CSV table of C-alpha atoms in Angstrom, one decimal:
chain,number,residue,atom,x,y,z
A,15,UNK,CA,-22.0,-2.9,7.4
A,16,UNK,CA,-19.7,-5.6,8.8
A,17,UNK,CA,-20.7,-9.2,8.4
A,18,UNK,CA,-18.7,-10.2,11.4
A,19,UNK,CA,-19.1,-9.8,15.2
A,20,UNK,CA,-16.8,-7.1,16.2
A,21,UNK,CA,-13.7,-8.0,18.2
A,22,UNK,CA,-12.6,-5.0,20.3
A,23,UNK,CA,-8.9,-4.5,19.9
A,24,UNK,CA,-9.2,-1.4,22.1
A,25,UNK,CA,-7.4,0.8,19.5
A,26,UNK,CA,-8.7,4.1,20.9
A,27,UNK,CA,-11.1,6.8,20.0
A,28,UNK,CA,-9.0,8.2,17.1
A,29,UNK,CA,-8.6,4.9,15.4
A,30,UNK,CA,-12.3,4.1,15.8
A,31,UNK,CA,-13.2,7.5,14.3
A,32,UNK,CA,-10.9,6.9,11.3
A,33,UNK,CA,-12.4,3.4,10.8
A,34,UNK,CA,-15.9,4.7,10.9
A,35,UNK,CA,-15.2,7.6,8.6
A,36,UNK,CA,-13.2,5.6,6.1
A,37,UNK,CA,-15.6,2.6,6.1
A,38,UNK,CA,-18.6,4.8,5.4
A,39,UNK,CA,-16.8,6.5,2.5
A,40,UNK,CA,-15.5,3.3,1.1
A,41,UNK,CA,-18.9,1.6,1.2
A,42,UNK,CA,-20.6,4.6,-0.4
A,43,UNK,CA,-18.0,5.7,-3.0
A,44,UNK,CA,-15.5,3.0,-3.6
A,45,UNK,CA,-17.2,-0.4,-3.3
A,46,UNK,CA,-19.9,0.3,-5.9
A,47,UNK,CA,-17.2,1.0,-8.6
A,48,UNK,CA,-14.7,-1.7,-7.5
A,49,UNK,CA,-15.6,-4.1,-10.2
A,50,UNK,CA,-15.4,-1.3,-12.9
A,51,UNK,CA,-12.0,-0.3,-11.5
A,52,UNK,CA,-10.7,-3.8,-12.1
A,53,UNK,CA,-12.4,-4.6,-15.3
A,54,UNK,CA,-11.4,-1.4,-17.0
A,55,UNK,CA,-8.0,-0.9,-15.3
A,56,UNK,CA,-9.4,2.5,-14.3
A,57,UNK,CA,-7.9,4.8,-11.7
A,58,UNK,CA,-10.8,7.0,-10.3
A,59,UNK,CA,-8.6,10.0,-9.6
A,60,UNK,CA,-11.7,12.1,-8.9
A,61,UNK,CA,-12.0,10.3,-5.5
A,62,UNK,CA,-8.6,11.8,-4.4
A,63,UNK,CA,-9.9,15.2,-3.4
A,64,UNK,CA,-12.9,13.6,-1.6
A,65,UNK,CA,-10.5,11.5,0.4
A,66,UNK,CA,-8.4,14.6,1.1
A,67,UNK,CA,-11.5,16.4,2.4
A,68,UNK,CA,-11.8,13.6,5.0
A,69,UNK,CA,-8.1,14.0,6.0
A,70,UNK,CA,-7.1,10.6,4.8
A,71,UNK,CA,-4.1,11.7,2.9
A,72,UNK,CA,-2.4,13.4,5.8
A,73,UNK,CA,-3.1,11.2,8.7
A,74,UNK,CA,0.5,11.1,9.9
A,75,UNK,CA,1.3,14.7,9.0
A,76,UNK,CA,1.3,17.2,11.9
A,77,UNK,CA,-1.6,19.6,12.2
A,78,UNK,CA,0.9,22.5,11.7
A,79,UNK,CA,1.7,21.1,8.3
A,80,UNK,CA,-2.0,20.6,7.4
A,81,UNK,CA,-2.5,17.0,8.5
A,82,UNK,CA,-4.5,15.2,11.2
A,83,UNK,CA,-1.5,14.7,13.5
A,84,UNK,CA,-2.3,11.1,14.2
A,85,UNK,CA,-0.2,8.0,13.9
A,86,UNK,CA,0.6,4.9,12.0
A,87,UNK,CA,-2.1,2.9,13.8
A,88,UNK,CA,-4.8,5.2,12.4
A,89,UNK,CA,-3.1,5.1,9.0
A,90,UNK,CA,-3.3,1.3,9.0
A,91,UNK,CA,-7.0,1.4,9.8
A,92,UNK,CA,-7.7,3.7,6.9
A,93,UNK,CA,-5.6,1.6,4.6
A,94,UNK,CA,-7.5,-1.5,5.7
A,95,UNK,CA,-10.9,0.0,5.1
A,96,UNK,CA,-10.1,1.4,1.7
A,97,UNK,CA,-8.6,-1.9,0.6
A,98,UNK,CA,-11.7,-3.7,1.9
A,99,UNK,CA,-13.7,-1.9,-0.8
A,100,UNK,CA,-11.0,-2.0,-3.5
A,101,UNK,CA,-7.5,-3.4,-2.9
A,102,UNK,CA,-6.1,-1.7,-6.0
A,103,UNK,CA,-7.3,1.8,-4.9
A,104,UNK,CA,-5.9,0.9,-1.4
A,105,UNK,CA,-2.5,0.2,-3.0
A,106,UNK,CA,-2.5,3.6,-4.7
A,107,UNK,CA,-3.7,5.2,-1.5
A,108,UNK,CA,-0.8,3.6,0.4
A,109,UNK,CA,1.7,4.7,-2.2
A,110,UNK,CA,0.4,8.2,-2.1
A,111,UNK,CA,-0.2,8.7,1.6
A,112,UNK,CA,2.7,6.7,3.0
A,113,UNK,CA,5.5,6.3,0.5
A,114,UNK,CA,5.2,9.9,-0.8
A,115,UNK,CA,3.4,12.1,1.8
A,116,UNK,CA,4.8,10.4,4.9
A,117,UNK,CA,8.4,10.5,3.6
A,118,UNK,CA,8.0,14.1,2.7
A,119,UNK,CA,6.7,14.7,6.2
A,120,UNK,CA,9.7,12.9,7.7
A,121,UNK,CA,12.5,14.1,5.5
A,122,UNK,CA,11.4,17.3,3.7
A,123,UNK,CA,12.7,20.6,4.9
A,124,UNK,CA,10.3,23.5,5.8
A,125,UNK,CA,10.3,24.9,2.2
A,126,UNK,CA,9.7,21.5,0.6
A,127,UNK,CA,6.8,20.7,3.0
A,128,UNK,CA,5.2,24.1,2.4
A,129,UNK,CA,5.5,23.7,-1.4
A,130,UNK,CA,4.4,20.1,-1.8
A,131,UNK,CA,2.3,18.9,1.2
A,132,UNK,CA,-0.8,21.1,0.8
A,133,UNK,CA,-1.7,19.8,-2.7
A,134,UNK,CA,-0.9,16.2,-1.7
A,135,UNK,CA,-2.9,16.3,1.5
A,136,UNK,CA,-5.9,17.9,-0.1
A,137,UNK,CA,-5.9,15.3,-2.9
A,138,UNK,CA,-5.5,17.9,-5.6
A,139,UNK,CA,-2.3,16.1,-6.5
A,140,UNK,CA,-1.3,12.5,-6.6
A,141,UNK,CA,2.0,11.4,-5.1
A,142,UNK,CA,4.4,8.5,-5.9
A,143,UNK,CA,7.7,7.0,-4.9
A,144,UNK,CA,10.3,5.5,-7.4
A,145,UNK,CA,13.0,3.2,-6.2
A,146,UNK,CA,12.8,0.0,-8.4
A,147,UNK,CA,14.2,-0.4,-11.8
A,148,UNK,CA,14.0,-3.2,-14.3
A,149,UNK,CA,17.3,-4.6,-13.0
A,150,UNK,CA,17.1,-3.3,-9.4
A,151,UNK,CA,14.4,-4.4,-7.0
A,152,UNK,CA,15.4,-6.0,-3.7
A,153,UNK,CA,19.0,-5.1,-4.5
A,154,UNK,CA,18.3,-1.4,-4.5
A,155,UNK,CA,21.9,-0.4,-4.4
A,156,UNK,CA,22.3,-1.7,-7.9
A,157,UNK,CA,20.1,1.0,-9.3
A,158,UNK,CA,21.4,2.7,-12.5
A,159,UNK,CA,19.4,6.0,-12.6
A,160,UNK,CA,22.3,8.5,-12.6
A,161,UNK,CA,22.2,12.0,-11.2
A,162,UNK,CA,25.1,14.1,-12.4
A,163,UNK,CA,26.0,17.3,-10.7
A,164,UNK,CA,25.7,20.4,-12.8
A,165,UNK,CA,25.5,24.1,-12.1
A,166,UNK,CA,22.5,24.7,-9.8
A,167,UNK,CA,21.5,21.1,-9.5
A,168,UNK,CA,21.6,17.6,-11.1
A,169,UNK,CA,20.8,16.0,-14.4
A,170,UNK,CA,19.1,12.7,-14.2
A,171,UNK,CA,19.4,10.0,-16.9
A,172,UNK,CA,17.9,6.5,-16.8
A,173,UNK,CA,14.7,4.8,-16.0
A,174,UNK,CA,12.5,3.5,-13.1
A,175,UNK,CA,10.1,0.6,-13.4
A,176,UNK,CA,7.1,-0.8,-11.5
A,177,UNK,CA,6.1,2.6,-10.3
A,178,UNK,CA,2.7,2.9,-8.7
A,179,UNK,CA,0.7,6.0,-9.5
A,180,UNK,CA,3.3,7.1,-12.0
A,181,UNK,CA,1.1,8.3,-14.8
A,182,UNK,CA,-1.1,10.4,-12.4
A,183,UNK,CA,1.5,11.7,-10.1
A,184,UNK,CA,2.4,15.4,-9.8
A,185,UNK,CA,5.0,14.9,-7.1
A,186,UNK,CA,7.4,11.9,-7.0
A,187,UNK,CA,10.2,11.0,-4.7
A,188,UNK,CA,12.9,9.4,-6.8
A,189,UNK,CA,16.1,7.7,-5.8
A,190,UNK,CA,19.2,8.1,-8.0
A,191,UNK,CA,22.9,7.4,-8.0
A,192,UNK,CA,25.0,10.5,-7.1
A,193,UNK,CA,28.1,8.4,-6.2
A,194,UNK,CA,29.3,4.9,-5.7
A,195,UNK,CA,27.8,2.1,-3.6
A,196,UNK,CA,25.3,2.5,-0.8
A,197,UNK,CA,26.8,5.8,0.2
A,198,UNK,CA,26.1,7.3,-3.2
A,199,UNK,CA,22.3,7.4,-3.5
A,200,UNK,CA,20.2,10.5,-3.1
A,201,UNK,CA,16.5,11.2,-2.9
A,202,UNK,CA,15.1,13.8,-5.2
A,203,UNK,CA,11.6,15.4,-5.4
A,204,UNK,CA,10.5,15.3,-9.0
A,205,UNK,CA,7.6,17.3,-10.4
A,206,UNK,CA,5.4,16.4,-13.3
A,207,UNK,CA,6.3,18.5,-16.3
A,208,UNK,CA,10.0,18.9,-15.6
A,209,UNK,CA,11.8,19.0,-18.9
A,210,UNK,CA,13.4,15.6,-19.7
A,211,UNK,CA,11.0,13.7,-17.5
A,212,UNK,CA,8.3,11.5,-19.0
A,213,UNK,CA,6.2,8.5,-18.4
A,214,UNK,CA,7.2,5.4,-20.4
A,215,UNK,CA,5.3,2.2,-20.9
A,216,UNK,CA,2.3,1.3,-18.9
A,217,UNK,CA,2.6,-2.0,-17.2
A,218,UNK,CA,-0.4,-4.3,-17.4
A,219,UNK,CA,-0.8,-6.6,-14.3
A,220,UNK,CA,-2.8,-9.7,-13.4
A,221,UNK,CA,-4.2,-8.0,-10.3
A,222,UNK,CA,-4.3,-4.6,-8.7
A,223,UNK,CA,-5.8,-3.4,-11.9
A,224,UNK,CA,-6.8,0.2,-11.5
A,225,UNK,CA,-3.7,1.0,-9.5
A,226,UNK,CA,-1.7,2.5,-12.4
A,227,UNK,CA,1.9,1.2,-12.8
A,228,UNK,CA,4.3,2.5,-15.3
A,229,UNK,CA,7.9,3.2,-16.2
A,230,UNK,CA,9.6,6.6,-15.6
A,231,UNK,CA,12.0,7.9,-18.1
A,232,UNK,CA,14.7,10.6,-17.4
A,233,UNK,CA,16.5,12.1,-20.4
A,234,UNK,CA,18.8,14.9,-19.2
A,235,UNK,CA,16.1,15.9,-16.7
A,236,UNK,CA,17.4,18.9,-14.7
A,237,UNK,CA,16.5,18.9,-11.0
A,238,UNK,CA,17.4,22.0,-9.0
A,239,UNK,CA,19.5,21.5,-5.9
A,240,UNK,CA,16.7,22.6,-3.6
A,241,UNK,CA,14.8,19.4,-4.7
A,242,UNK,CA,17.2,17.1,-2.8
A,243,UNK,CA,15.2,15.5,0.0
A,244,UNK,CA,17.3,14.6,3.0
A,245,UNK,CA,21.1,14.6,2.9
A,246,UNK,CA,23.2,14.4,-0.3
A,247,UNK,CA,24.3,10.7,-0.7
A,248,UNK,CA,22.1,9.8,2.2
A,249,UNK,CA,19.3,8.3,0.1
A,250,UNK,CA,19.8,4.8,1.5
A,251,UNK,CA,19.2,6.1,5.0
A,252,UNK,CA,16.1,7.9,3.8
A,253,UNK,CA,14.8,4.8,2.0
A,254,UNK,CA,15.5,2.3,4.7
A,255,UNK,CA,14.2,4.5,7.5
A,256,UNK,CA,10.8,4.6,5.8
A,257,UNK,CA,10.7,0.9,4.9
A,258,UNK,CA,9.5,-0.3,8.3
A,259,UNK,CA,6.6,2.2,8.2
A,260,UNK,CA,5.9,1.3,4.6
A,261,UNK,CA,5.6,-2.4,5.4
A,262,UNK,CA,3.5,-1.7,8.5
A,263,UNK,CA,1.0,0.4,6.5
A,264,UNK,CA,0.9,-1.8,3.4
A,265,UNK,CA,0.3,-4.8,5.6
A,266,UNK,CA,-3.2,-3.4,6.2
A,267,UNK,CA,-4.0,-4.0,2.5
A,268,UNK,CA,-4.2,-7.7,3.0
A,269,UNK,CA,-6.4,-7.2,6.1
A,270,UNK,CA,-8.9,-5.4,3.9
A,271,UNK,CA,-8.8,-8.2,1.4
A,272,UNK,CA,-9.4,-10.9,4.1
A,273,UNK,CA,-12.3,-8.9,5.5
A,274,UNK,CA,-13.7,-8.5,1.9
A,275,UNK,CA,-13.5,-12.3,1.5
A,276,UNK,CA,-15.6,-12.9,4.6
A,277,UNK,CA,-18.0,-10.1,3.5
A,278,UNK,CA,-18.8,-12.3,0.5
A,279,UNK,CA,-18.5,-15.8,1.9
A,280,UNK,CA,-20.7,-15.4,5.0
A,281,UNK,CA,-23.9,-14.4,3.2
A,282,UNK,CA,-23.2,-16.9,0.5
A,283,UNK,CA,-22.9,-19.9,2.7
A,284,UNK,CA,-26.0,-18.9,4.7
A,285,UNK,CA,-28.1,-18.7,1.6
A,286,UNK,CA,-26.7,-21.2,-0.9
A,287,UNK,CA,-28.4,-24.6,-0.5
A,288,UNK,CA,-27.3,-28.1,-1.5
A,289,UNK,CA,-28.9,-31.3,-0.5
A,290,UNK,CA,-31.7,-29.3,1.0
A,291,UNK,CA,-29.6,-27.4,3.5
A,292,UNK,CA,-27.5,-24.2,3.5
A,293,UNK,CA,-23.9,-25.1,2.8
A,294,UNK,CA,-22.9,-23.2,5.9
A,295,UNK,CA,-24.4,-26.1,7.9
A,296,UNK,CA,-21.7,-28.5,6.5
A,297,UNK,CA,-18.8,-28.9,8.7
A,298,UNK,CA,-16.1,-28.6,6.0
A,299,UNK,CA,-17.5,-25.2,5.0
A,300,UNK,CA,-17.7,-24.2,8.6
A,301,UNK,CA,-14.0,-25.1,9.0
A,302,UNK,CA,-13.1,-22.8,6.1
A,303,UNK,CA,-15.1,-19.9,7.6
A,304,UNK,CA,-13.5,-20.5,11.0
A,305,UNK,CA,-10.0,-20.6,9.5
A,306,UNK,CA,-10.6,-17.4,7.6
A,307,UNK,CA,-11.8,-15.6,10.7
A,308,UNK,CA,-8.9,-16.7,12.8
A,309,UNK,CA,-6.4,-15.7,10.0
A,310,UNK,CA,-7.9,-12.3,9.8
A,311,UNK,CA,-8.0,-11.4,13.5
A,312,UNK,CA,-4.7,-13.0,14.4
A,313,UNK,CA,-3.1,-11.0,11.5
A,314,UNK,CA,-4.9,-7.9,12.7
A,315,UNK,CA,-3.4,-8.3,16.2
A,316,UNK,CA,0.2,-8.5,14.8
A,317,UNK,CA,-0.2,-5.6,12.3
A,318,UNK,CA,-1.9,-3.3,14.9
A,319,UNK,CA,0.8,-4.1,17.4
A,320,UNK,CA,3.5,-3.3,14.9
A,321,UNK,CA,1.8,0.0,14.0
A,322,UNK,CA,1.6,0.9,17.7
A,323,UNK,CA,5.3,0.1,18.0
A,324,UNK,CA,5.9,2.5,15.1
A,325,UNK,CA,4.0,5.2,16.9
A,326,UNK,CA,6.1,4.6,20.0
A,327,UNK,CA,9.4,4.6,18.1
A,328,UNK,CA,9.9,0.9,19.2
A,329,UNK,CA,9.3,-1.0,16.0
A,330,UNK,CA,11.9,-3.6,14.8
A,331,UNK,CA,12.8,-4.2,11.2
A,332,UNK,CA,12.0,-7.9,11.4
A,333,UNK,CA,8.6,-7.4,13.0
A,334,UNK,CA,7.6,-4.9,10.3
A,335,UNK,CA,8.7,-7.5,7.7
A,336,UNK,CA,7.0,-10.2,9.7
A,337,UNK,CA,3.7,-8.3,9.8
A,338,UNK,CA,3.4,-8.0,6.0
A,339,UNK,CA,4.8,-11.5,5.5
A,340,UNK,CA,2.0,-12.9,7.7
A,341,UNK,CA,-0.7,-10.6,6.2
A,342,UNK,CA,0.2,-11.3,2.6
A,343,UNK,CA,0.3,-15.1,2.9
A,344,UNK,CA,-2.9,-15.2,4.9
A,345,UNK,CA,-4.7,-13.0,2.4
A,346,UNK,CA,-3.8,-15.4,-0.4
A,347,UNK,CA,-5.0,-18.3,1.7
A,348,UNK,CA,-8.2,-16.6,2.6
A,349,UNK,CA,-8.8,-15.7,-1.1
A,350,UNK,CA,-8.3,-19.3,-2.1
A,351,UNK,CA,-10.7,-20.5,0.6
A,352,UNK,CA,-13.3,-17.9,-0.5
A,353,UNK,CA,-13.1,-19.2,-4.1
A,354,UNK,CA,-13.5,-22.8,-2.8
A,355,UNK,CA,-16.4,-21.9,-0.6
A,356,UNK,CA,-18.3,-20.4,-3.5
A,357,UNK,CA,-17.4,-23.4,-5.7
A,358,UNK,CA,-17.9,-22.8,-9.4
A,359,UNK,CA,-19.4,-19.4,-8.8
A,360,UNK,CA,-16.1,-18.4,-7.1
A,361,UNK,CA,-14.2,-19.2,-10.3
A,362,UNK,CA,-16.2,-16.8,-12.4
A,363,UNK,CA,-15.8,-13.1,-12.8
A,364,UNK,CA,-19.4,-12.7,-11.7
A,365,UNK,CA,-18.2,-12.8,-8.1
A,366,UNK,CA,-15.3,-10.7,-6.7
A,367,UNK,CA,-13.4,-13.4,-5.0
A,368,UNK,CA,-11.2,-14.2,-8.0
A,369,UNK,CA,-10.3,-10.5,-8.0
A,370,UNK,CA,-9.4,-10.7,-4.3
A,371,UNK,CA,-6.9,-13.5,-5.1
A,372,UNK,CA,-5.3,-11.6,-8.0
A,373,UNK,CA,-5.0,-8.5,-5.8
A,374,UNK,CA,-3.7,-10.4,-2.7
A,375,UNK,CA,-0.8,-12.0,-4.6
A,376,UNK,CA,0.8,-8.5,-5.1
A,377,UNK,CA,1.5,-8.3,-1.4
A,378,UNK,CA,3.7,-11.5,-1.6
A,379,UNK,CA,5.9,-9.5,-3.9
A,380,UNK,CA,5.7,-5.7,-3.3
A,381,UNK,CA,7.7,-3.8,-0.6
A,382,UNK,CA,10.2,-6.7,-0.7
A,383,UNK,CA,9.3,-10.3,-1.6
A,384,UNK,CA,8.3,-12.8,1.0
A,385,UNK,CA,11.6,-14.5,0.4
A,386,UNK,CA,13.5,-11.3,1.2
A,387,UNK,CA,11.3,-10.8,4.3
A,388,UNK,CA,12.1,-14.3,5.6
A,389,UNK,CA,15.8,-13.7,4.9
A,390,UNK,CA,15.6,-10.4,6.8
A,391,UNK,CA,13.8,-11.9,9.8
A,392,UNK,CA,16.2,-14.8,10.1
A,393,UNK,CA,19.3,-12.7,9.7
A,394,UNK,CA,18.2,-10.3,12.4
A,395,UNK,CA,17.2,-13.0,14.8
A,396,UNK,CA,20.2,-15.2,14.2
A,397,UNK,CA,22.6,-12.3,14.3
A,398,UNK,CA,21.1,-11.1,17.6
A,399,UNK,CA,22.0,-14.4,19.3
């Protein structure tokens, strides 16, 4: 149940339905195990089919292909509500449903969709996307994973790093070099169990624990030609075309964290007493609560507007970057304020607000750092003048 008065963003019946469904599931199934997920760095993969039964994995996939046939706005709402219960599970959900499923929906051919989407949408399988390498993050064109043409397909050699869901994924979209420069990258669909493909080191993180991150290793991994997704040597186009949607959907993760902060802070400041009065009666505490609420709803307005623009085919690259820039920084600020509002209790692991801060920080970095986002926004704006 929400601790806040509800502001009506007039998102529509479908979005309201998705919010209600996801919020109920998240409160019943995810929130009770959120602390365990973090403490044990545990990915509860058994929840995936349950989320699939609710349609959450295929929100943007057409009904013809087994999805709900809805839009990015509804996807944002689901991402927000899952992240409210567990930001790390929300991150894995976004990587699965958007980075993998949505890209397959957009770029896969009929045979690829028929082969891979059913298991991913049902939650029987986990999906992932692999772009980054140890030496190639924001500078994606500098990737080293090499795909060499052989009879009937390609042999991949090299590694990928920082890959969400890697150890659990059955289907992965992997970008590799098939030529030189930006015109020599191709997207491949990789299946778990392909000879020569293995999972390397597990990466331990300060936050988003329970969202598994690992290295991918390719050692003469043969990938058949029919597993090319999109045009040969057109991988940069595939990647960049999905980045705006990725940023829009992932921006909802920080929204969930901000809401979770208020879910903890509001009851606490009403009940905790100092000097004979609830601390919520003190003006400095009231200011923190007001700032957190304004940060949440102003960010919601931007993120929801960008999601609607995505659905209308009118999004801009700099607004997609701006939405996650604003969301990530406000989530970190809200998490810090939540810790401060709880005082000494907030600094302990007995309360979840320290986890909210550790989780929120990822969004300053993932899907392009905030420095890259600022650079992109400024370049687009200045170049348009």
